[in-house]
Amino acid sequence: MFRFVSANARQSLRPVLLQNLGNNSGIIAPPPVPFTTPANGYSKFQRFNSYAANVSQPSKEHIEDYVSKLQEDPLVGKAIRDEAQIKLNYFKEQVVLFDQYKKLSDVEGRRAFSETFHNILNSFEDNELRSIFSTHDLRRYVAALNFSIYHNRTSRLASNKNVDRDQYSSSTSIDEVLLKKALLRFNDVLMKGELKNILNADSLVLYFNAMNQFQFYTESIDAWEQGVNDNKIGGIYLSEKVLSVVLPIAQKIERFSYEEICRIYELNTAKASDISPQLICSMGKISIAAGDYKKGLDFLESLLKYFEERKHNPSNANYYLGDLHLSFIGSCDDVVVAKHFFDKVINYDLPYMVKLKVPYVQKLMENCHKNNESLDTILYFWKATVHHYATDKRAVEINSRYSNLNNTMFKIFFKFYPELTTESFGKLKEIISDFNSIKPVDEIFLNTLITNYAWKDKVVFNQLIDNYTVFGINRTQVSYRVCLKKIGEIKGFTHEEISQKWSESLESLDEKRFKYIPNADWASIRDATIWSKEERDERIDLYWQIVHQYKNFMQDKSTCIRFVRNWMKNEHGYEDLKNHVVNGKDSELQTPNFKNLKRSVNFDQVFADTTNRK
């Protein structure tokens, strides 16, 4: 069977070395400790006339022999097997519940999902239970782990809500550190060879996908190389399913050259009568990334042939066709080639269906900028994509889709026009008008524009803020935070003007029935003043005045404690808090008569208790 170990691997696991290692699971005994007389001249008192003193401790070998004989007893053996079976049944029940709970979106459902996943992780840590896992059990465990990683990541990135840090960690979510530890724990068990008898390609694909999500690229290829060099299970690691996941990773970290990857593919498919579309798609992506567009087109043609032969059941082939088509859009440095594939999608001129995904268009626009294409070329791709999303009846309205697309476009725009000029200002107004002609300008569009605004001109900045009113936008709290943060990058704002923006933000919170000032809003006024990139020295006093005036509107005692402890890490943290927050003065603007915002904490008392200084 083919064995391949890369020449530039940091720790190549060669077959000869593996053969010489043998079994390294034995216990190495510590060296004998010689008897020495204590330095004080006295010997340790020992009892020689006691029966207990004459009883020798059983050796490790005797204990193991006793346990072995005990396990041979039919009744004891049955009890052990029964206990293991009970644990296995419990594990299977938890997996079934996990599959049910992962479909729920309410708070109780998410909490049950999280708790069930923890139970599944704990089951895997049971060595006795793990030893009786079947191939199916192992696959279900890795599937649960992979799904939880994916769910955690996508929930964080694709949420339409503004995720602020004013909310405590909830029992409804899964800690990312826990997920990483669980995945690396599985990696360790796999590398030790404990799963050889129950391992299959499906479990490996799920494992490598999970590792890929956390970008554990080097560890993945290390595990793959070790598996390839195992005479018992090497064939599993060279299966088409596994190669389709591993080879792109190997290219990404440059473990293998493009030529070596092609050689691996050829050697493992030479005798195959029907190559899987998944592997063909992966090789097509690898070819595009390497700049070998001709070979990439050959792989696309192979997928088309596969698609034509299975038109009665095209879903599987269609997915990989679409995936490879998108790679020509996002990964191809040749803009002419990329545009050809882009136009085919937006004009619906394809025998297969392709869903235009934002990351590929973002990469296309970035490639255009990298290759010194004109701004008009980049705006063509941006405007065509916005129109495609706004008019495609099959598309679901997703706010983050427009936000990510516009974010990339505005980043590039302000690189083209880093300074305010008549031309640049006119071009910006043209972009706003173009977007509004396709889809009404909304808060997300303006938030993204203001976040990327780079001209540092106060007049134009205020005009952008006025657009919330011009376009009749019902502002969320996010927009107030975005605007306050940006003030920290712009000169010319007086204390009164910044205080007024802060008051408007608080009035918005009160209207939205907030009972406290969230951390995200405290962060926005901090960025506008004491962390300001412009006129910081002139704004420090204003920050302390605002904190003093609204210190008791923090979320709760725990929030106060964290605030105090974070400031105490600074060199003069105690003095700053004591002089400016406890004994400071208010800003010139009076505190409004809020309907919902309440003074819910006693900051001065929390400060005294936390610092242990009265």
Coordinates of C-alpha atoms in Angstrom, one line a residue:
M1 CA 0.0 0.0 0.0
F2 CA 1.2 3.5 -0.8
R3 CA 2.9 5.3 2.1
F4 CA 3.8 9.0 1.9
V5 CA 5.6 11.1 4.5
S6 CA 6.4 14.6 3.5
A7 CA 10.0 15.7 3.3
N8 CA 9.4 19.0 5.2
A9 CA 7.3 17.6 8.0
R10 CA 8.6 18.7 11.4
Q11 CA 8.3 15.2 12.8
S12 CA 8.0 12.6 10.1
L13 CA 6.6 9.3 11.3
R14 CA 8.5 6.8 9.2
P15 CA 7.6 3.1 9.2
V16 CA 11.0 2.0 10.2
L17 CA 11.0 4.2 13.3
L18 CA 7.5 2.9 14.2
Q19 CA 8.6 -0.7 13.9
N20 CA 11.6 0.0 16.3
L21 CA 9.5 1.7 18.9
G22 CA 7.5 -1.4 19.9
N23 CA 5.2 -1.2 22.8
N24 CA 5.9 1.8 24.9
S25 CA 3.0 1.4 27.3
G26 CA 4.9 -0.3 30.1
I27 CA 5.5 1.3 33.4
I28 CA 9.1 2.6 34.1
A29 CA 10.0 2.0 37.7
P30 CA 11.8 4.8 39.6
P31 CA 15.5 4.1 40.5
P32 CA 16.1 2.6 44.0
V33 CA 16.6 5.2 46.8
P34 CA 19.7 4.4 48.9
F35 CA 19.4 4.5 52.7
T36 CA 20.9 7.5 54.2
T37 CA 21.1 8.6 57.8
P38 CA 19.3 11.8 58.6
A39 CA 21.6 14.9 58.8
N40 CA 20.6 15.4 62.5
G41 CA 22.2 12.0 63.4
Y42 CA 18.9 10.4 64.5
S43 CA 17.3 7.5 62.6
K44 CA 13.6 7.3 62.0
F45 CA 11.8 5.3 64.7
Q46 CA 10.5 1.9 63.5
R47 CA 8.4 -0.7 65.3
F48 CA 9.7 -4.2 65.1
N49 CA 7.5 -5.8 67.7
S50 CA 4.2 -5.1 66.0
Y51 CA 2.3 -7.6 63.9
A52 CA 1.4 -4.8 61.5
A53 CA 5.1 -3.9 61.0
N54 CA 5.8 -7.4 59.8
V55 CA 3.0 -7.6 57.2
S56 CA 4.6 -7.0 53.8
Q57 CA 2.7 -4.8 51.3
P58 CA 1.5 -6.8 48.2
S59 CA 3.4 -6.1 45.1
K60 CA 1.9 -4.6 42.0
E61 CA 2.2 -8.0 40.2
H62 CA 0.2 -9.6 43.0
I63 CA -2.5 -7.0 42.8
E64 CA -2.8 -7.3 39.1
D65 CA -2.9 -11.1 39.3
Y66 CA -5.6 -10.9 41.9
V67 CA -7.7 -8.6 39.8
S68 CA -7.2 -10.8 36.8
K69 CA -8.4 -13.9 38.6
L70 CA -11.3 -11.9 40.1
Q71 CA -12.4 -10.9 36.6
E72 CA -12.4 -14.5 35.5
D73 CA -15.1 -15.2 38.1
P74 CA -18.4 -15.5 36.0
L75 CA -20.4 -13.5 38.5
V76 CA -17.9 -10.7 38.8
G77 CA -17.4 -10.6 35.0
K78 CA -21.1 -10.4 34.4
A79 CA -21.4 -7.5 36.9
I80 CA -18.6 -5.6 35.1
R81 CA -20.2 -6.2 31.7
D82 CA -23.6 -5.2 33.0
E83 CA -22.2 -1.9 34.4
A84 CA -20.5 -1.1 31.2
Q85 CA -23.6 -1.9 29.2
I86 CA -25.6 0.4 31.5
K87 CA -23.1 3.2 30.7
L88 CA -23.3 2.5 27.0
N89 CA -27.0 2.6 27.0
Y90 CA -26.9 5.9 28.8
F91 CA -24.4 7.3 26.2
K92 CA -26.8 6.2 23.4
E93 CA -29.7 7.9 25.1
Q94 CA -27.8 11.1 25.4
V95 CA -26.9 11.0 21.8
V96 CA -30.5 10.6 20.8
L97 CA -31.5 13.5 23.0
F98 CA -28.7 15.6 21.6
D99 CA -30.0 15.1 18.1
Q100 CA -33.4 16.2 19.3
Y101 CA -32.3 19.2 21.3
K102 CA -30.0 20.6 18.6
K103 CA -33.1 21.4 16.5
L104 CA -34.6 23.6 19.2
S105 CA -34.0 27.3 19.4
D106 CA -35.7 28.3 22.7
V107 CA -33.8 28.9 25.9
E108 CA -34.7 25.7 27.5
G109 CA -33.9 23.7 24.4
R110 CA -30.5 25.3 24.1
R111 CA -29.8 24.6 27.8
A112 CA -30.8 21.0 27.4
F113 CA -28.6 20.8 24.2
S114 CA -25.6 22.1 26.2
E115 CA -26.1 19.8 29.2
T116 CA -26.6 16.8 27.0
F117 CA -23.4 17.5 25.1
H118 CA -21.5 17.7 28.4
N119 CA -22.8 14.3 29.3
I120 CA -21.6 12.9 26.0
L121 CA -18.1 14.3 26.6
N122 CA -18.0 12.8 30.1
S123 CA -18.9 9.4 28.6
F124 CA -16.0 9.5 26.3
E125 CA -13.7 10.1 29.3
D126 CA -14.7 6.8 30.8
N127 CA -12.0 4.3 29.7
E128 CA -14.2 1.3 30.5
L129 CA -17.0 2.6 28.4
R130 CA -14.8 3.7 25.6
S131 CA -13.3 0.3 25.4
I132 CA -16.7 -1.2 24.3
F133 CA -17.6 1.5 21.8
S134 CA -18.6 0.2 18.4
T135 CA -17.7 1.9 15.1
H136 CA -21.2 3.4 15.1
D137 CA -20.8 4.7 18.7
L138 CA -17.5 6.4 17.8
R139 CA -18.9 8.0 14.8
R140 CA -21.9 9.4 16.7
Y141 CA -19.5 10.8 19.3
V142 CA -17.3 12.6 16.8
A143 CA -20.4 13.8 14.9
A144 CA -21.8 15.4 18.1
L145 CA -18.4 17.0 18.8
N146 CA -18.1 18.3 15.2
F147 CA -21.7 19.7 15.2
S148 CA -21.2 21.5 18.5
I149 CA -18.1 23.2 17.2
Y150 CA -19.8 24.2 14.0
H151 CA -23.0 25.3 15.9
N152 CA -21.0 27.4 18.4
R153 CA -19.0 29.1 15.6
T154 CA -21.9 29.9 13.3
S155 CA -24.2 31.0 16.1
R156 CA -21.6 33.6 17.1
L157 CA -20.8 34.8 13.6
A158 CA -24.2 34.7 11.9
S159 CA -26.4 36.0 14.6
N160 CA -28.6 38.9 13.6
K161 CA -28.5 40.2 17.2
N162 CA -25.8 42.5 18.5
V163 CA -23.8 40.4 20.8
D164 CA -22.5 42.7 23.6
R165 CA -20.3 41.7 26.4
D166 CA -22.8 43.0 29.0
Q167 CA -24.3 39.6 29.2
Y168 CA -22.8 36.9 31.4
S169 CA -21.8 33.5 30.1
S170 CA -25.0 31.5 29.8
S171 CA -25.6 27.9 30.5
T172 CA -27.3 27.8 27.1
S173 CA -23.9 28.0 25.3
I174 CA -20.9 25.7 25.1
D175 CA -17.6 27.1 26.2
E176 CA -15.1 27.2 23.3
V177 CA -12.2 26.3 25.5
L178 CA -14.1 23.1 26.5
L179 CA -14.7 22.3 22.9
K180 CA -11.0 22.7 22.1
K181 CA -10.0 20.5 25.0
A182 CA -12.4 17.8 24.0
L183 CA -11.2 17.8 20.4
L184 CA -7.5 17.7 21.4
R185 CA -8.4 14.9 23.9
F186 CA -9.9 12.9 21.1
N187 CA -6.8 13.6 19.0
D188 CA -4.6 12.2 21.8
V189 CA -6.7 9.0 22.1
L190 CA -6.6 8.6 18.3
M191 CA -2.8 9.1 18.2
K192 CA -2.3 6.5 20.9
G193 CA -4.0 3.9 18.8
E194 CA -6.8 3.2 21.1
L195 CA -9.4 3.5 18.4
K196 CA -7.9 1.3 15.7
N197 CA -10.4 -1.5 15.9
I198 CA -13.5 0.8 15.6
L199 CA -12.2 3.6 13.3
N200 CA -13.6 4.2 9.9
A201 CA -13.4 6.9 7.2
D202 CA -16.7 8.6 8.3
S203 CA -15.3 9.2 11.8
L204 CA -12.0 10.4 10.4
V205 CA -13.7 12.9 8.1
L206 CA -15.7 14.3 11.0
Y207 CA -12.6 14.5 13.1
F208 CA -10.6 16.3 10.4
N209 CA -13.5 18.7 9.8
A210 CA -13.6 19.6 13.5
M211 CA -9.8 20.1 13.6
N212 CA -10.1 22.3 10.5
Q213 CA -12.7 24.5 12.2
F214 CA -10.3 25.3 15.0
Q215 CA -7.4 25.6 12.6
F216 CA -5.5 22.8 14.2
Y217 CA -3.9 22.2 10.8
T218 CA -0.5 20.9 11.9
E219 CA -2.0 18.5 14.4
S220 CA -4.3 17.2 11.7
I221 CA -1.5 16.4 9.2
D222 CA 0.6 14.9 12.0
A223 CA -2.3 12.5 12.8
W224 CA -2.9 11.7 9.2
E225 CA 0.8 10.9 8.5
Q226 CA 0.9 8.6 11.6
G227 CA -2.3 6.9 10.4
V228 CA -1.0 6.4 6.8
N229 CA 2.1 4.7 8.2
D230 CA 0.0 2.2 10.3
N231 CA 0.0 -1.2 8.5
K232 CA -3.4 -2.1 10.1
I233 CA -5.5 1.0 9.3
G234 CA -3.4 2.9 6.8
G235 CA -5.9 2.2 4.1
I236 CA -8.6 4.1 5.9
Y237 CA -6.4 7.3 6.0
L238 CA -5.9 7.0 2.2
S239 CA -9.6 6.6 1.4
E240 CA -11.1 9.2 -0.9
K241 CA -13.3 10.7 1.8
V242 CA -10.3 11.4 4.0
L243 CA -8.1 12.6 1.3
S244 CA -10.7 15.1 0.2
V245 CA -10.4 16.8 3.6
V246 CA -6.7 16.3 4.4
L247 CA -5.1 17.4 1.1
P248 CA -6.4 21.0 1.1
I249 CA -5.1 21.3 4.7
A250 CA -1.7 20.0 3.7
Q251 CA -1.6 22.6 0.9
K252 CA -2.7 25.4 3.2
I253 CA 0.2 24.8 5.6
E254 CA 2.6 23.9 2.8
R255 CA 3.3 20.5 4.2
F256 CA 3.2 19.1 0.7
S257 CA 4.0 20.8 -2.6
Y258 CA 1.3 21.0 -5.3
E259 CA 3.1 18.4 -7.3
E260 CA 3.3 16.0 -4.3
I261 CA -0.5 16.5 -3.7
C262 CA -1.2 15.6 -7.3
R263 CA 1.0 12.6 -7.0
I264 CA -0.9 11.4 -3.9
Y265 CA -4.1 11.8 -5.7
E266 CA -2.9 9.9 -8.8
L267 CA -1.5 7.0 -6.9
N268 CA -4.6 6.5 -4.8
T269 CA -7.1 6.8 -7.7
A270 CA -5.2 5.1 -10.5
K271 CA -7.3 1.9 -10.2
A272 CA -10.5 3.6 -9.2
S273 CA -13.4 3.2 -11.6
D274 CA -15.5 5.9 -10.1
I275 CA -13.8 8.8 -8.1
S276 CA -16.0 10.5 -5.5
P277 CA -17.2 14.0 -6.4
Q278 CA -15.9 15.2 -3.0
L279 CA -12.3 14.4 -3.8
I280 CA -12.7 15.8 -7.4
C281 CA -14.0 19.0 -5.9
S282 CA -11.1 19.2 -3.4
M283 CA -8.5 18.6 -6.1
G284 CA -10.2 21.3 -8.2
K285 CA -9.9 23.8 -5.4
I286 CA -6.2 22.8 -4.8
S287 CA -5.5 23.4 -8.5
I288 CA -7.1 26.8 -8.5
A289 CA -5.2 27.9 -5.3
A290 CA -2.0 26.8 -7.0
G291 CA -2.8 28.8 -10.1
D292 CA -3.3 25.8 -12.3
Y293 CA -6.6 26.9 -13.8
K294 CA -6.5 24.5 -16.7
K295 CA -6.4 21.5 -14.3
G296 CA -9.1 23.1 -12.2
L297 CA -11.3 23.3 -15.3
D298 CA -10.5 19.6 -16.0
F299 CA -11.8 18.7 -12.5
L300 CA -14.9 20.9 -13.1
E301 CA -15.5 19.0 -16.3
S302 CA -15.2 15.7 -14.4
L303 CA -17.8 16.9 -12.0
L304 CA -20.1 18.0 -14.8
K305 CA -19.8 14.5 -16.3
Y306 CA -20.6 13.0 -12.9
F307 CA -23.6 15.4 -12.7
E308 CA -24.9 14.4 -16.2
E309 CA -24.7 10.7 -15.4
R310 CA -26.8 11.2 -12.2
K311 CA -29.4 13.7 -13.2
H312 CA -32.1 11.5 -11.6
N313 CA -30.4 12.2 -8.2
P314 CA -28.3 15.3 -8.7
S315 CA -28.2 16.8 -5.2
N316 CA -24.8 15.4 -4.2
A317 CA -23.1 16.3 -7.5
N318 CA -24.8 19.7 -7.6
Y319 CA -23.4 20.7 -4.2
Y320 CA -19.8 20.0 -5.2
L321 CA -20.3 21.6 -8.6
G322 CA -21.5 24.8 -6.9
D323 CA -18.6 24.6 -4.4
L324 CA -16.0 24.3 -7.1
H325 CA -17.7 27.0 -9.2
L326 CA -17.5 29.4 -6.2
S327 CA -13.8 28.7 -5.8
F328 CA -13.2 30.0 -9.3
I329 CA -14.8 33.2 -8.2
G330 CA -13.1 33.7 -4.8
S331 CA -9.7 31.9 -5.2
C332 CA -8.8 32.7 -8.8
D333 CA -6.3 35.6 -9.1
D334 CA -7.1 36.0 -12.7
V335 CA -10.0 38.6 -12.6
V336 CA -11.1 37.8 -16.1
V337 CA -11.6 34.1 -15.3
A338 CA -13.2 35.0 -11.9
K339 CA -15.6 37.5 -13.6
H340 CA -16.7 34.8 -16.1
F341 CA -17.8 32.5 -13.4
F342 CA -19.3 35.3 -11.4
D343 CA -21.4 36.5 -14.3
K344 CA -22.6 32.9 -14.9
V345 CA -24.1 32.9 -11.4
I346 CA -25.8 36.3 -11.4
N347 CA -27.2 35.7 -14.9
Y348 CA -28.5 32.2 -14.0
D349 CA -26.7 30.9 -17.0
L350 CA -25.7 27.4 -15.6
P351 CA -27.1 23.9 -15.9
Y352 CA -26.6 23.5 -12.2
M353 CA -27.5 25.7 -9.3
V354 CA -25.0 27.9 -7.4
K355 CA -25.8 29.9 -4.3
L356 CA -23.7 33.0 -4.4
K357 CA -22.0 33.2 -1.0
V358 CA -20.6 36.4 0.4
P359 CA -17.1 35.2 1.5
Y360 CA -16.3 34.3 -2.2
V361 CA -17.4 37.8 -3.4
Q362 CA -15.4 39.4 -0.6
K363 CA -12.3 37.5 -1.7
L364 CA -13.0 38.5 -5.3
M365 CA -13.1 42.2 -4.4
E366 CA -10.0 41.8 -2.3
N367 CA -8.2 40.1 -5.2
C368 CA -9.2 42.9 -7.5
H369 CA -7.7 45.5 -5.2
K370 CA -4.5 43.4 -4.8
N371 CA -4.2 43.1 -8.5
N372 CA -4.6 46.9 -8.9
E373 CA -8.0 46.7 -10.7
S374 CA -10.1 49.9 -10.8
L375 CA -12.6 50.9 -8.1
D376 CA -15.3 50.7 -10.7
T377 CA -14.5 47.1 -11.4
I378 CA -14.8 46.3 -7.6
L379 CA -18.0 48.3 -7.4
Y380 CA -19.4 46.3 -10.3
F381 CA -19.1 43.1 -8.3
W382 CA -20.5 44.7 -5.2
K383 CA -23.5 46.3 -6.9
A384 CA -24.3 43.1 -8.9
T385 CA -24.2 41.0 -5.7
V386 CA -26.4 43.4 -3.8
H387 CA -28.9 43.3 -6.7
H388 CA -28.7 39.5 -6.9
Y389 CA -29.5 39.1 -3.2
A390 CA -32.3 41.7 -3.3
T391 CA -34.0 40.2 -6.3
D392 CA -33.4 36.5 -5.9
K393 CA -36.7 35.0 -4.7
R394 CA -34.8 31.9 -3.4
A395 CA -32.5 33.9 -1.2
V396 CA -33.3 34.4 2.5
E397 CA -32.9 37.9 3.9
I398 CA -29.9 37.7 6.1
N399 CA -28.6 41.0 7.6
S400 CA -25.1 39.7 8.1
R401 CA -24.8 39.0 4.4
Y402 CA -25.1 42.7 3.4
S403 CA -23.1 43.8 6.4
N404 CA -20.1 41.6 5.5
L405 CA -20.3 42.5 1.8
N406 CA -20.6 46.3 2.5
N407 CA -17.8 46.1 5.1
T408 CA -15.3 44.8 2.5
M409 CA -16.5 47.3 -0.1
F410 CA -16.1 50.3 2.3
K411 CA -12.7 49.1 3.5
I412 CA -11.5 49.0 -0.1
F413 CA -13.2 52.3 -0.9
F414 CA -11.3 54.2 1.9
K415 CA -8.1 52.7 0.7
F416 CA -8.7 54.1 -2.7
Y417 CA -9.8 57.5 -1.2
P418 CA -7.9 57.9 2.1
E419 CA -8.4 61.7 2.0
L420 CA -11.6 63.8 1.7
T421 CA -11.7 65.5 -1.8
T422 CA -14.5 66.7 -4.0
E423 CA -14.1 63.5 -6.1
S424 CA -14.0 61.1 -3.1
F425 CA -17.1 62.7 -1.5
G426 CA -19.0 62.6 -4.8
K427 CA -18.1 58.9 -5.2
L428 CA -19.3 58.1 -1.7
K429 CA -22.7 59.8 -2.4
E430 CA -22.9 57.8 -5.6
I431 CA -22.4 54.6 -3.7
I432 CA -25.1 55.5 -1.2
S433 CA -27.5 56.3 -4.0
D434 CA -26.7 53.1 -5.9
F435 CA -27.4 51.0 -2.8
N436 CA -30.7 52.9 -2.2
S437 CA -31.8 52.3 -5.8
I438 CA -31.6 48.6 -5.2
K439 CA -32.5 48.2 -1.6
P440 CA -33.5 51.0 0.9
V441 CA -30.6 52.3 2.9
D442 CA -31.0 50.8 6.4
E443 CA -29.2 51.0 9.7
I444 CA -26.8 48.1 8.9
F445 CA -25.6 49.9 5.8
L446 CA -25.0 53.2 7.7
N447 CA -23.4 51.5 10.7
T448 CA -21.0 49.7 8.4
L449 CA -20.2 53.0 6.5
I450 CA -19.6 54.9 9.8
T451 CA -17.5 52.1 11.2
N452 CA -15.1 52.3 8.2
Y453 CA -15.3 56.1 7.8
A454 CA -11.6 57.2 7.6
W455 CA -11.6 60.9 6.6
K456 CA -11.7 62.3 10.2
D457 CA -13.8 65.2 9.0
K458 CA -16.4 66.3 11.6
V459 CA -18.8 68.0 9.1
V460 CA -19.0 64.9 6.8
F461 CA -19.3 62.6 9.8
N462 CA -22.3 64.6 11.2
Q463 CA -23.9 64.4 7.7
L464 CA -23.6 60.6 7.8
I465 CA -25.3 60.6 11.2
D466 CA -28.1 62.8 9.8
N467 CA -28.8 60.0 7.2
Y468 CA -30.4 57.9 9.9
T469 CA -33.1 60.6 10.0
V470 CA -33.1 61.3 6.2
F471 CA -33.8 57.7 5.4
G472 CA -36.4 57.3 8.2
I473 CA -34.4 54.6 10.1
N474 CA -35.6 53.4 13.5
R475 CA -32.3 53.2 15.2
T476 CA -31.2 50.4 17.4
Q477 CA -28.7 50.9 20.2
V478 CA -25.9 49.6 18.0
S479 CA -26.0 52.7 15.9
Y480 CA -25.5 55.0 18.9
R481 CA -22.5 52.9 20.0
V482 CA -21.0 52.9 16.6
C483 CA -21.2 56.7 16.3
L484 CA -19.8 57.3 19.8
K485 CA -16.8 55.0 19.1
K486 CA -16.0 56.8 15.9
I487 CA -16.0 60.2 17.6
G488 CA -12.8 59.0 19.3
E489 CA -11.1 59.1 15.8
I490 CA -12.3 62.6 14.9
K491 CA -11.0 66.0 16.1
G492 CA -13.1 69.0 17.0
F493 CA -15.8 67.6 19.2
T494 CA -16.4 69.7 22.4
H495 CA -17.2 68.2 25.8
E496 CA -20.8 69.4 25.4
E497 CA -21.2 67.8 22.0
I498 CA -19.8 64.4 23.2
S499 CA -22.0 64.6 26.3
Q500 CA -25.0 65.3 24.1
K501 CA -24.3 62.2 22.0
W502 CA -24.0 60.2 25.2
S503 CA -27.3 61.5 26.5
E504 CA -29.0 60.6 23.2
S505 CA -27.6 57.1 23.6
L506 CA -29.0 56.8 27.2
E507 CA -32.4 58.1 26.1
S508 CA -32.5 55.4 23.5
L509 CA -31.7 52.8 26.2
D510 CA -34.5 54.2 28.3
E511 CA -37.0 54.1 25.4
K512 CA -36.0 50.4 24.8
R513 CA -36.8 49.7 28.5
F514 CA -33.3 48.9 29.6
K515 CA -32.9 48.9 33.4
Y516 CA -29.1 49.5 33.4
I517 CA -26.3 50.9 31.1
P518 CA -24.8 47.9 29.3
N519 CA -21.0 47.3 29.1
A520 CA -21.1 48.0 25.3
D521 CA -22.3 51.6 26.0
W522 CA -19.7 52.1 28.7
A523 CA -17.1 51.0 26.1
S524 CA -18.4 53.4 23.5
I525 CA -18.0 56.5 25.7
R526 CA -14.6 55.2 26.8
D527 CA -13.5 54.9 23.2
A528 CA -14.8 58.4 22.5
T529 CA -12.9 60.0 25.4
I530 CA -10.2 58.3 27.5
W531 CA -9.2 55.8 24.8
S532 CA -9.7 58.4 22.0
K533 CA -7.1 58.4 19.2
E534 CA -7.6 62.2 18.8
E535 CA -7.5 64.9 21.5
R536 CA -7.3 62.3 24.3
D537 CA -5.8 64.6 26.9
E538 CA -8.6 67.1 26.4
R539 CA -11.3 64.3 26.9
I540 CA -10.0 62.5 29.9
D541 CA -11.7 64.7 32.5
L542 CA -15.0 64.3 30.6
Y543 CA -14.8 60.5 30.8
W544 CA -14.4 60.6 34.6
Q545 CA -17.2 63.1 35.0
I546 CA -19.6 60.8 33.0
V547 CA -18.5 57.7 34.9
H548 CA -19.0 59.6 38.2
Q549 CA -22.4 60.8 37.2
Y550 CA -23.7 57.4 36.0
K551 CA -21.7 55.0 38.1
N552 CA -24.7 53.6 39.9
F553 CA -26.5 52.7 36.6
M554 CA -24.2 49.8 36.0
Q555 CA -25.8 46.4 35.5
D556 CA -25.2 44.9 38.9
K557 CA -22.7 44.4 41.7
S558 CA -20.7 41.9 39.7
T559 CA -20.3 44.4 36.8
C560 CA -19.0 47.0 39.3
I561 CA -16.5 44.6 40.8
R562 CA -15.2 43.7 37.3
F563 CA -14.9 47.4 36.4
V564 CA -13.0 48.2 39.6
R565 CA -10.7 45.2 39.3
N566 CA -9.9 46.0 35.7
W567 CA -9.0 49.6 36.6
M568 CA -6.9 48.5 39.6
K569 CA -4.6 46.7 37.2
N570 CA -3.3 50.1 36.0
E571 CA -0.5 51.9 37.8
H572 CA -2.6 54.6 39.4
G573 CA -5.9 52.7 39.2
Y574 CA -6.9 53.1 42.8
E575 CA -6.1 56.8 42.9
D576 CA -8.1 57.3 39.6
L577 CA -11.2 55.6 40.9
K578 CA -11.0 57.2 44.3
N579 CA -10.4 60.7 43.1
H580 CA -12.5 60.8 39.9
V581 CA -15.3 58.3 40.4
V582 CA -15.9 58.1 44.2
N583 CA -15.0 61.8 44.9
G584 CA -15.3 63.2 41.5
K585 CA -17.8 65.6 39.9
D586 CA -20.6 65.3 37.3
S587 CA -20.6 66.5 33.7
E588 CA -22.3 69.8 32.9
L589 CA -25.4 68.0 31.5
Q590 CA -28.0 67.1 34.1
T591 CA -29.1 63.4 34.4
P592 CA -32.4 63.0 32.6
N593 CA -35.5 61.8 34.4
F594 CA -35.5 58.2 33.1
K595 CA -38.5 56.0 33.1
N596 CA -36.7 52.7 33.0
L597 CA -33.0 53.2 33.7
K598 CA -32.5 52.9 37.4
R599 CA -29.7 53.3 39.9
S600 CA -29.3 49.7 40.9
V601 CA -25.9 49.6 42.5
N602 CA -23.9 51.5 45.2
F603 CA -20.6 51.9 43.4
D604 CA -18.8 53.7 46.3
Q605 CA -19.6 50.7 48.6
V606 CA -18.6 48.2 46.1
F607 CA -15.3 50.1 45.6
A608 CA -14.6 50.1 49.3
D609 CA -15.4 46.4 49.7
T610 CA -13.4 45.4 46.6
T611 CA -10.3 47.4 47.5
N612 CA -10.6 46.8 51.3
R613 CA -9.9 50.5 51.8
K614 CA -12.4 52.8 53.5

